[in-house]
Amino acid sequence: MTPNMLLWTILLPAAVAVVCLLIPSRVRLLREGLALLASVVVFYLAYALFQVKNLEFRLPWMGQGISFDLRLYHFSSFILLGLAGFLFLITLYSTVKMKNHPRVREYYAYVFLSAALANGAVLADNFVPFLFFWEGLLLTLYGLISVGGKQSNRTAVKAFIISGFCDFCLILGIGILWTITGTLTMSQVSVKPEGLAAAGFVLMMIGAIGKAGAMPFHTWIPDAAIDAPVTFMALIPAAFEKLLGIYFLARITLDFFQLEKNSTLAILLMIIGAGTIVFAVFMALVQKDFKRLLSYHAVSQVGYMVLGIGTGVPIGIAGGIFHMINHAMYKCGLFLSSGSVEHRAGTTDLKKLGGLAREMPLTAFGFSVCALAISGVWPLNGFVSKEMVFHGALETGYTIFAVAAWVGAIFTFASFLKAGHSVFFGPRTSEVAKVKESEAAVFIPILILAILCIVFGVFNKLPLTNFIQPILEGHVEAGESIDFTAHALSLANPVAAISILCLLLALALHFYGWKRGDKKAYLASEPVHKFPVMKTVYDLAEARIFDLYEQGVIFLRKFSLALFKGIDRPIDFFYEKVVTAVGKAFTGVLSRAHSGHYANYLAWCIGGLVLIAALINMLIK
Amino acid sequence: MTIETITLLTIFVPIIGSLTVPLASLISKPARSAWSVLLGALTSFLPLLLLPTAFSGGETIIRKEFILGLDFILIIDPLSIFMSIVSSFVGFLIIVYSLGYIHHEENQNEYYLMVLLFIGAMMGLVYSGNLIFMYLFWEIIAICCWRLIGFYRLKDHILKADKAFLVTFFGAVVMLLGFIQIYGSTNSFDLTAMRGTMIPGSAVLLILFGMFSKSATVPLHTWLPDAGVAPTTVTALLHAAVLVKIGVYAYARIFLYTFKLPGDWPQAIPIVVVVSSLVAAAAATVETDFKRILAYSTVSQIGYIFLGFSVANEAGISGSLLFILMHGLAKAGLFLCAGIVIHATHKRDIREMGGLIKTMPITAIAFLACAFSVIGIPPFGGFFSKFLVIMGTVKAGMVWVAAVALFTAVLTMFYLLKVFSQVFLGEAKDSAPEKTKSMVFVVALLAVLSLVAGILVSYPAKLAEIATTQISWWVK
């Protein structure tokens, strides 16, 4: 393994992206074969690099401390492996799902370009190449959403501007950090977040959680669920952006800044995390579309990761990071199963679907496992990581955050009971004609992810010791234990008891709603939806009152108009009207002075000369 | 060829050549056009020969003695070489594009004469080391610009041309007063002899008038959007290659290379230019005329260039130099794309356009690529320049100014994507195909160059870095 191998993880997918763009649409097999092969090779590379762990690649680039540095260490190698895994699964899935898409060339190009940029962002060890890759993802984000269809441009622009805003905050944060530390090498930066550095921390944090899709930077995700291809949802918001955003958030809090437990900034992070969990899950609960419901969960679950990292205690941080990889697996699986349903049934409207489990047993099985995992059911992976986050939140002494997380757990399970019940179980609806199970390339990725959810839960020692614990080494006080496997699946503690109680509550809630809603599963959330105050809030949310982007656009328009009318037009008025009027009046006077007398003109000339001489004289003095 | 010969040729080939354009038209019209392209190509090729000199970082000064301090002085250093390469290259591409755009218009002799004289005077200005010669070339450019804006000879257009001329001329004359004031205290117009001199604040103010009026900075900017009545090629020339870059170049040459700024000026200028940048971006958001939006966008981006220079540290200066290159390529691309669209649809209001990506895909993609570069999205070149300018501003301790600049970038993103969506996406309202090959080729080339300049950024960055060190060893 030479350091150049790091470069290959970026260049290879980038090259494949270009080739995919050049292969004509009709040559399907070549493109799909190449894409699959390339994703396997990238995965192998990532696996090989994961074994190596430590590699550095350094290249001078632009001077001033800006160099093209890549660094592989345990954390980045873990993320690299994760990214490559999802790339492979999505590529496999896309061979069926995107087969007849009119813009399939572009689609594959964007997917592989995203992989190249994501790999680059993870490996970068200098803030400038990091930003280069990180912000470059805006392009593929825009591209992949716009592939979705005619209506998708609006959402693509929305995603682009929200993410762009977060990236610009990140740039400012990096500028502050550079000014304070004098270096751009990421592995050399470590400051206390005080004074200006605190501002830098907040700005960089916005960049990280904006990428991960936490509130209030999430609003494009539910829109994209409708407009963008489902494979995009499974790849980018569910997997890549979570891995990248949380990876970078962990880097910020662990490496670049020494975030202390229960400091103001840590509490800010926890508030964002807890707020994201609760608000997004309430939005998820009442959705009537399968994909849109999932997309709100993709937001809500980020809250657990942010909350975990914000606790600043080892078990919380480890829980947050573990939740990141767990979430990527089950949310990817969930989106893919919704894609499988869409593929066969042609709709993702919960009202129209029902009883598909018999016809699509494998999809139903994959969905069920992933849904139970996301709900935190024992002994799946979601249970383990959520417990760790609960423990971490309690350890800070702020019980309120743990309570928020539990509230999230109740409604997560409730909404998945609703979704599963509506789509796969319950009575078969007549709106959807008879369907059969999707092709192997569709259900295999779902099953792989479902099995991984089980493995990471039952054998949680494996990921925890291989992936998570090395990240925390060197970041905890000497002697403090970072072995979290001991009570990972233990049920005999109050935290686990409360969690299980939450699940039971969710079950009761669903059952109650289902009965009230004429035994229609998609109406199971209506009691919450119609609850007095909640209804008003939901109505406002439907009207996009809480959508930072929509409000921001209105603000930008008004602000621009104010500046235009208040500054630009008055200036122009001065030139167009005032100057010309004054000029006309002045020349009017002058023209009257044109009497035709030679002596007069001479006097004018001399007067002018004296004036100029005086002026020059004045300036020279 | 010696450095001296190359430089003199760079200046005088286009200036004298421009006067031969009407003669060439006596042979035939195609001969005239070919001759113009040849002159343009030669002008953009000659400064490339100076690249090795630039990379070695040296400075050559050529001096022809004359009375009254009016020595003809040329400064050949990385800064002037960089600037002349960028301007002449973009200028050359615009001449190639003009072949298609202007071929059915009248008065083409005048057009090519003025364009070449324009570029030639720019070369003269870039290499000038004497304030008075700088002023001379400055005004030659103003005259060319005046003729070119009023090219279609409509009454309304001529008024706009007069407006442009009067505003920039007023600024230039005020600047000349500043030069005279400097002469009063130093007894010299020779920039090379005055390096490191502190000049009075009133002179700074007077000179800034000239720079701001030429580089269309608020509050001396409204002539630039109005100048959009000119043929699109001319607008592109004004915005991307020559006119608005004069002010920023003069800033670098006069306030960074030569003089020291007194008192609070180093703190005040960044605030003025960032406000200019913001106001212009806001105006671009409100406007609906295709070319006016792009014009305001130029005003806004020029603010960044001034910002990088005015914070006067390594990151800022090299960022601004890169910005001149990146903005030149991308903005020329945007205007020329707009030219193709306007040429084909005969409309200028973006609300009346739509769906053009179907009939003109290359133009659409080129427009998007150039827009990304202007916004500052990697891997396009604009990312690096904007990033360095922002970094420079933060490093100078002006975090709030940097924040406003980034907010402006959000606005830029907003209005450029809006333009793209309205013009190229949505329902098709015209079925206007891309016609002339030379036009499409040029916009595609500019888009590709914007990308290449980003991916291979280390080369221009190296040159910018050398130029920065060359300029700022007096400042530091």
PDB file of C-alpha atoms in Angstrom, chain B residues 323-417:
ATOM      1  CA  PHE B 323     -10.470  36.470  -9.170  1.00  0.00           C
ATOM      2  CA  ILE B 324      -9.568  38.669 -12.124  1.00  0.00           C
ATOM      3  CA  LEU B 325      -8.799  35.547 -14.135  1.00  0.00           C
ATOM      4  CA  MET B 326     -11.723  33.432 -12.954  1.00  0.00           C
ATOM      5  CA  HIS B 327     -14.249  36.217 -13.205  1.00  0.00           C
ATOM      6  CA  GLY B 328     -12.950  37.181 -16.616  1.00  0.00           C
ATOM      7  CA  LEU B 329     -13.521  33.684 -17.972  1.00  0.00           C
ATOM      8  CA  ALA B 330     -16.823  33.018 -16.255  1.00  0.00           C
ATOM      9  CA  LYS B 331     -18.406  36.413 -16.801  1.00  0.00           C
ATOM     10  CA  ALA B 332     -17.415  36.436 -20.456  1.00  0.00           C
ATOM     11  CA  GLY B 333     -19.048  33.010 -20.678  1.00  0.00           C
ATOM     12  CA  LEU B 334     -22.251  34.220 -19.039  1.00  0.00           C
ATOM     13  CA  PHE B 335     -22.565  37.268 -21.263  1.00  0.00           C
ATOM     14  CA  LEU B 336     -21.812  35.357 -24.408  1.00  0.00           C
ATOM     15  CA  CYS B 337     -24.411  32.736 -23.455  1.00  0.00           C
ATOM     16  CA  ALA B 338     -26.855  35.578 -22.909  1.00  0.00           C
ATOM     17  CA  GLY B 339     -25.791  36.852 -26.321  1.00  0.00           C
ATOM     18  CA  ILE B 340     -26.681  33.549 -27.972  1.00  0.00           C
ATOM     19  CA  VAL B 341     -30.048  33.519 -26.238  1.00  0.00           C
ATOM     20  CA  ILE B 342     -30.866  37.126 -27.066  1.00  0.00           C
ATOM     21  CA  HIS B 343     -29.639  36.719 -30.623  1.00  0.00           C
ATOM     22  CA  ALA B 344     -31.929  33.760 -31.140  1.00  0.00           C
ATOM     23  CA  THR B 345     -35.049  34.811 -29.254  1.00  0.00           C
ATOM     24  CA  HIS B 346     -34.896  38.597 -29.643  1.00  0.00           C
ATOM     25  CA  LYS B 347     -36.039  38.893 -26.047  1.00  0.00           C
ATOM     26  CA  ARG B 348     -34.265  40.295 -23.054  1.00  0.00           C
ATOM     27  CA  ASP B 349     -36.717  39.775 -20.218  1.00  0.00           C
ATOM     28  CA  ILE B 350     -36.036  36.464 -18.467  1.00  0.00           C
ATOM     29  CA  ARG B 351     -39.694  36.111 -17.510  1.00  0.00           C
ATOM     30  CA  GLU B 352     -40.569  35.718 -21.172  1.00  0.00           C
ATOM     31  CA  MET B 353     -38.051  32.947 -21.742  1.00  0.00           C
ATOM     32  CA  GLY B 354     -38.104  29.297 -20.799  1.00  0.00           C
ATOM     33  CA  GLY B 355     -37.168  25.759 -21.718  1.00  0.00           C
ATOM     34  CA  LEU B 356     -34.237  26.715 -23.888  1.00  0.00           C
ATOM     35  CA  ILE B 357     -32.120  23.798 -22.647  1.00  0.00           C
ATOM     36  CA  LYS B 358     -33.932  21.620 -25.190  1.00  0.00           C
ATOM     37  CA  THR B 359     -32.932  23.631 -28.205  1.00  0.00           C
ATOM     38  CA  MET B 360     -29.600  24.998 -26.983  1.00  0.00           C
ATOM     39  CA  PRO B 361     -28.130  22.387 -24.643  1.00  0.00           C
ATOM     40  CA  ILE B 362     -24.493  23.447 -24.993  1.00  0.00           C
ATOM     41  CA  THR B 363     -25.294  27.053 -24.194  1.00  0.00           C
ATOM     42  CA  ALA B 364     -27.349  25.983 -21.194  1.00  0.00           C
ATOM     43  CA  ILE B 365     -24.626  23.763 -19.746  1.00  0.00           C
ATOM     44  CA  ALA B 366     -21.987  26.401 -20.423  1.00  0.00           C
ATOM     45  CA  PHE B 367     -24.125  28.993 -18.697  1.00  0.00           C
ATOM     46  CA  LEU B 368     -24.587  26.770 -15.665  1.00  0.00           C
ATOM     47  CA  ALA B 369     -20.875  26.010 -15.465  1.00  0.00           C
ATOM     48  CA  CYS B 370     -19.950  29.680 -15.656  1.00  0.00           C
ATOM     49  CA  ALA B 371     -22.638  30.509 -13.101  1.00  0.00           C
ATOM     50  CA  PHE B 372     -21.163  27.942 -10.711  1.00  0.00           C
ATOM     51  CA  SER B 373     -17.776  29.510 -11.184  1.00  0.00           C
ATOM     52  CA  VAL B 374     -19.130  32.979 -10.432  1.00  0.00           C
ATOM     53  CA  ILE B 375     -20.932  31.688  -7.337  1.00  0.00           C
ATOM     54  CA  GLY B 376     -17.721  30.005  -6.235  1.00  0.00           C
ATOM     55  CA  ILE B 377     -18.515  26.309  -6.316  1.00  0.00           C
ATOM     56  CA  PRO B 378     -15.649  23.841  -6.682  1.00  0.00           C
ATOM     57  CA  PRO B 379     -14.234  22.360  -8.839  1.00  0.00           C
ATOM     58  CA  PHE B 380     -14.712  25.569 -10.847  1.00  0.00           C
ATOM     59  CA  GLY B 381     -12.030  28.228 -10.621  1.00  0.00           C
ATOM     60  CA  GLY B 382     -14.232  30.801  -8.953  1.00  0.00           C
ATOM     61  CA  PHE B 383     -14.175  28.782  -5.762  1.00  0.00           C
ATOM     62  CA  PHE B 384     -10.500  29.345  -5.114  1.00  0.00           C
ATOM     63  CA  SER B 385     -10.526  33.044  -5.796  1.00  0.00           C
ATOM     64  CA  LYS B 386     -13.564  33.733  -3.656  1.00  0.00           C
ATOM     65  CA  PHE B 387     -12.262  31.481  -0.914  1.00  0.00           C
ATOM     66  CA  LEU B 388      -8.912  33.275  -0.764  1.00  0.00           C
ATOM     67  CA  VAL B 389     -10.530  36.711  -0.744  1.00  0.00           C
ATOM     68  CA  ILE B 390     -12.753  35.675   2.170  1.00  0.00           C
ATOM     69  CA  MET B 391      -9.789  34.142   3.988  1.00  0.00           C
ATOM     70  CA  GLY B 392      -7.801  37.312   3.486  1.00  0.00           C
ATOM     71  CA  THR B 393     -10.635  39.383   4.899  1.00  0.00           C
ATOM     72  CA  VAL B 394     -10.969  37.174   7.959  1.00  0.00           C
ATOM     73  CA  LYS B 395      -7.221  37.222   8.471  1.00  0.00           C
ATOM     74  CA  ALA B 396      -7.283  41.007   8.393  1.00  0.00           C
ATOM     75  CA  GLY B 397      -9.581  40.796  11.397  1.00  0.00           C
ATOM     76  CA  MET B 398     -12.719  41.830   9.527  1.00  0.00           C
ATOM     77  CA  VAL B 399     -14.949  38.881  10.244  1.00  0.00           C
ATOM     78  CA  TRP B 400     -18.133  40.895   9.773  1.00  0.00           C
ATOM     79  CA  VAL B 401     -17.033  42.139   6.399  1.00  0.00           C
ATOM     80  CA  ALA B 402     -16.314  38.543   5.407  1.00  0.00           C
ATOM     81  CA  ALA B 403     -19.743  37.535   6.675  1.00  0.00           C
ATOM     82  CA  VAL B 404     -21.402  40.184   4.502  1.00  0.00           C
ATOM     83  CA  ALA B 405     -19.338  39.008   1.549  1.00  0.00           C
ATOM     84  CA  LEU B 406     -20.548  35.458   2.119  1.00  0.00           C
ATOM     85  CA  PHE B 407     -24.116  36.642   2.434  1.00  0.00           C
ATOM     86  CA  THR B 408     -23.620  38.301  -0.930  1.00  0.00           C
ATOM     87  CA  ALA B 409     -22.467  34.935  -2.223  1.00  0.00           C
ATOM     88  CA  VAL B 410     -25.762  33.424  -1.051  1.00  0.00           C
ATOM     89  CA  LEU B 411     -27.609  36.123  -2.984  1.00  0.00           C
ATOM     90  CA  THR B 412     -25.427  35.394  -6.006  1.00  0.00           C
ATOM     91  CA  MET B 413     -26.386  31.759  -5.789  1.00  0.00           C
ATOM     92  CA  PHE B 414     -30.013  32.734  -5.530  1.00  0.00           C
ATOM     93  CA  TYR B 415     -30.222  35.041  -8.522  1.00  0.00           C
ATOM     94  CA  LEU B 416     -27.985  33.098 -10.885  1.00  0.00           C
ATOM     95  CA  LEU B 417     -29.884  29.874 -10.302  1.00  0.00           C
TER      96      LEU B 417
END
